[in-house]
Amino acid sequence: QSALTQPASVSGSPGQSITISCTGSSGDIGAFNFVSWYQQRPGKAPKLLIFEVTERPSGVSSRFSASKAGNTASLTVSGLQAEDEADYYCSSYAGSKVLLFGGGTKLTVL
Amino acid sequence: EVQLVQSGAEVKKPGESLRISCTASGYSFTSFWITWLRQMPGKGPEWMGKIDPTDSYTTYSPSFQGHVTISADKSANSVYLQWTSLKTSDTAVYYCARWKGGSSFDPWGQGTLVTVSS
């Protein structure tokens, strides 16, 4: 199965909101409510931001929110801050032996 | 604090064998599956497989089945990723992560850089 499709880059100014899309298929994002989002800063391990499409783990800022419509999931970062500059990855369950990731989106805070 | 601590960076030659480790602390080791993921430079993570530390039952991604072996040692709270014959294309950062179901991995280890070069 192919990786999920994300835009290579997005940018926004401090205080603005941005949205990152993640497009899959009817066999992954469209079939299961198991979409997650991760933030990865340079040289660091990914950090879980969102699980089960919309849920935030304890300690993750409420400025991060997510949704899903059909085969596409979206992550919104509101009130952009300099510290949000990082790579963001989506992930979807697609079966007991298939877990897919997107290619990543680099968020630049202008 | 829940933590996964991985072994250090490795430099190997093609054809050599290697085992890297991931040691868990701060929670009941047998309560969660542990997964391994590969991240090549500039790319997204790739799920390799997972293991149930309770009984060492493993599930592999078809992309990695037969190329690596995942094992666990309950007495050491550790999970391992092993190669018998490395290739230059195995050069990557490898992460272990606690699997919380679906596509949710939390936390991740700090990563182990494996470099395979002649």
XYZ file of C-alpha atoms in Angstrom:
228
model
C 0.000 0.000 0.000
C 1.156 3.542 -0.753
C 2.098 6.062 1.855
C -0.412 8.743 2.760
C -0.133 12.023 0.819
C 0.733 15.274 2.591
C 1.805 18.662 1.232
C 5.575 19.065 1.419
C 5.389 22.395 3.193
C 3.057 24.934 4.738
C 3.776 28.264 6.352
C 2.061 30.891 8.440
C 2.729 33.931 10.563
C 2.615 33.948 14.361
C -0.963 33.994 15.604
C -2.421 32.660 12.367
C -3.921 29.214 11.784
C -2.758 26.613 9.295
C -4.182 23.294 8.163
C -2.257 20.260 6.937
C -4.075 17.677 4.851
C -3.430 13.938 4.685
C -5.014 11.974 1.860
C -5.373 8.229 1.898
C -7.882 5.778 0.497
C -11.019 3.832 1.337
C -8.769 1.088 2.708
C -7.056 3.195 5.348
C -8.233 6.663 6.408
C -11.670 6.064 4.925
C -12.094 2.697 6.615
C -10.904 3.261 10.169
C -11.110 5.991 12.806
C -7.474 5.370 13.653
C -5.706 8.440 12.287
C -2.873 9.928 14.303
C -0.674 12.999 13.922
C 2.930 13.424 15.061
C 5.252 16.396 15.488
C 8.962 15.894 14.892
C 11.555 18.529 15.649
C 15.023 18.247 14.021
C 17.089 15.432 15.482
C 14.285 14.326 17.803
C 11.832 11.449 17.895
C 8.255 12.014 16.744
C 5.771 13.088 19.421
C 2.120 12.036 19.401
C -0.211 15.027 18.971
C -3.534 13.462 17.971
C -4.906 9.901 18.052
C -8.189 8.313 16.938
C -8.787 11.198 14.497
C -9.564 13.935 17.039
C -8.251 12.972 20.471
C -5.391 14.839 22.158
C -3.108 13.084 24.644
C -2.717 14.683 28.032
C -0.261 17.574 27.851
C -0.755 18.425 24.174
C -1.845 22.013 23.568
C -5.483 22.646 22.615
C -4.115 24.738 19.726
C -3.763 21.415 17.906
C -6.995 19.979 16.526
C -7.854 17.472 13.820
C -10.693 16.054 11.768
C -11.495 13.594 9.019
C -13.795 13.649 6.000
C -13.929 10.643 3.739
C -10.410 9.591 2.796
C -8.757 12.818 3.960
C -7.667 13.803 7.457
C -6.624 17.291 8.507
C -4.557 18.817 11.301
C -5.126 22.434 12.273
C -2.664 24.458 14.306
C -4.188 27.654 15.618
C -2.449 30.653 17.183
C 0.841 29.731 15.502
C 3.922 30.054 17.674
C 7.600 29.882 16.749
C 7.903 26.610 18.691
C 5.414 24.963 16.294
C 8.024 24.978 13.532
C 8.646 21.276 12.876
C 7.793 18.375 10.599
C 4.314 16.900 10.941
C 3.327 13.357 9.974
C -0.053 11.698 9.690
C -0.551 7.981 10.224
C -3.411 5.577 9.646
C -4.210 2.003 10.600
C -5.002 -0.101 7.534
C -5.159 -3.630 8.913
C -3.337 -5.867 11.381
C -0.165 -5.860 9.286
C -0.444 -2.425 7.693
C 0.201 0.926 9.322
C 0.794 3.836 6.974
C 2.540 7.178 7.415
C 2.525 10.278 5.281
C 5.680 11.723 3.767
C 5.617 14.645 6.164
C 4.867 18.367 6.021
C 7.385 20.992 7.037
C 5.715 23.828 8.933
C 7.533 27.144 8.758
C 6.529 29.990 11.076
C 7.328 33.188 9.212
C 7.704 8.664 33.710
C 7.145 6.267 30.831
C 10.388 5.947 28.894
C 11.895 3.890 26.110
C 15.683 4.049 25.942
C 17.464 2.687 22.887
C 21.012 1.482 22.382
C 23.584 3.729 20.749
C 24.518 4.422 17.149
C 26.101 1.631 15.118
C 28.416 1.587 12.098
C 28.523 -1.728 10.267
C 29.717 -3.219 6.993
C 27.429 -4.908 4.470
C 26.845 -8.540 5.361
C 27.416 -8.046 9.089
C 24.842 -8.861 11.727
C 23.401 -6.448 14.269
C 20.990 -6.329 17.194
C 19.746 -3.058 18.665
C 17.760 -2.757 21.867
C 14.928 -0.785 23.427
C 14.476 -0.838 27.219
C 11.198 0.247 28.780
C 10.579 1.779 32.191
C 7.811 3.546 34.078
C 4.956 1.170 33.243
C 4.043 -2.512 33.218
C 6.177 -3.856 30.360
C 3.758 -6.629 29.407
C 0.723 -4.318 29.185
C 1.536 -2.830 25.768
C 2.915 -4.070 22.474
C 6.166 -2.476 21.335
C 6.734 -1.551 17.697
C 9.786 -0.784 15.585
C 9.784 1.913 12.917
C 12.359 2.943 10.329
C 12.951 6.510 9.233
C 15.225 7.145 6.285
C 16.707 10.631 5.790
C 14.080 13.173 4.820
C 11.261 10.603 4.805
C 8.319 9.655 6.967
C 8.488 6.772 9.431
C 7.742 3.251 8.186
C 6.118 0.670 10.444
C 8.213 -2.507 10.561
C 6.390 -4.718 13.022
C 5.293 -5.196 16.602
C 5.732 -7.620 19.462
C 3.625 -8.561 22.465
C 6.132 -8.715 25.331
C 3.833 -11.103 27.200
C 4.467 -14.043 24.928
C 6.775 -12.588 22.201
C 4.062 -12.966 19.538
C 5.171 -10.852 16.594
C 3.488 -9.265 13.578
C 5.582 -7.920 10.704
C 4.861 -5.505 7.907
C 5.022 -7.398 4.589
C 7.749 -4.916 3.574
C 10.038 -6.092 6.371
C 8.973 -9.736 6.883
C 12.005 -11.980 6.484
C 14.495 -9.102 6.598
C 14.490 -8.423 10.343
C 13.626 -10.239 13.560
C 11.883 -8.669 16.540
C 12.277 -10.304 19.950
C 11.683 -9.506 23.603
C 13.131 -10.346 27.018
C 10.592 -9.824 29.793
C 13.250 -10.193 32.486
C 15.106 -7.207 31.034
C 12.062 -5.138 30.041
C 13.668 -5.012 26.614
C 12.750 -5.477 22.980
C 15.255 -6.077 20.192
C 15.541 -5.579 16.432
C 17.976 -7.880 14.660
C 19.529 -8.264 11.210
C 21.592 -11.288 10.121
C 23.044 -9.682 6.982
C 22.939 -5.901 6.708
C 22.699 -4.018 3.407
C 23.654 -0.444 2.644
C 19.943 0.234 2.145
C 19.382 -0.527 5.864
C 21.057 2.783 6.732
C 18.441 4.728 8.689
C 17.294 5.811 12.129
C 15.314 3.095 13.889
C 12.783 3.931 16.584
C 10.945 1.759 19.047
C 7.607 2.984 20.321
C 4.870 1.790 22.632
C 1.792 0.872 20.613
C -1.448 2.136 22.144
C -3.731 0.774 19.464
C -4.722 1.859 15.966
C -1.948 4.101 14.641
C -1.083 5.553 18.044
C 2.548 5.252 19.166
C 3.509 6.889 22.471
C 6.141 7.372 23.655
C 8.965 6.814 21.186
C 12.542 5.922 22.011
C 15.229 8.445 21.169
C 16.194 6.564 17.997
C 19.224 4.500 16.966
C 21.182 5.537 13.890
C 22.395 2.524 11.943
C 24.963 3.234 9.231
C 25.906 0.436 6.835
C 28.853 1.254 4.629
C 31.802 -0.547 3.134
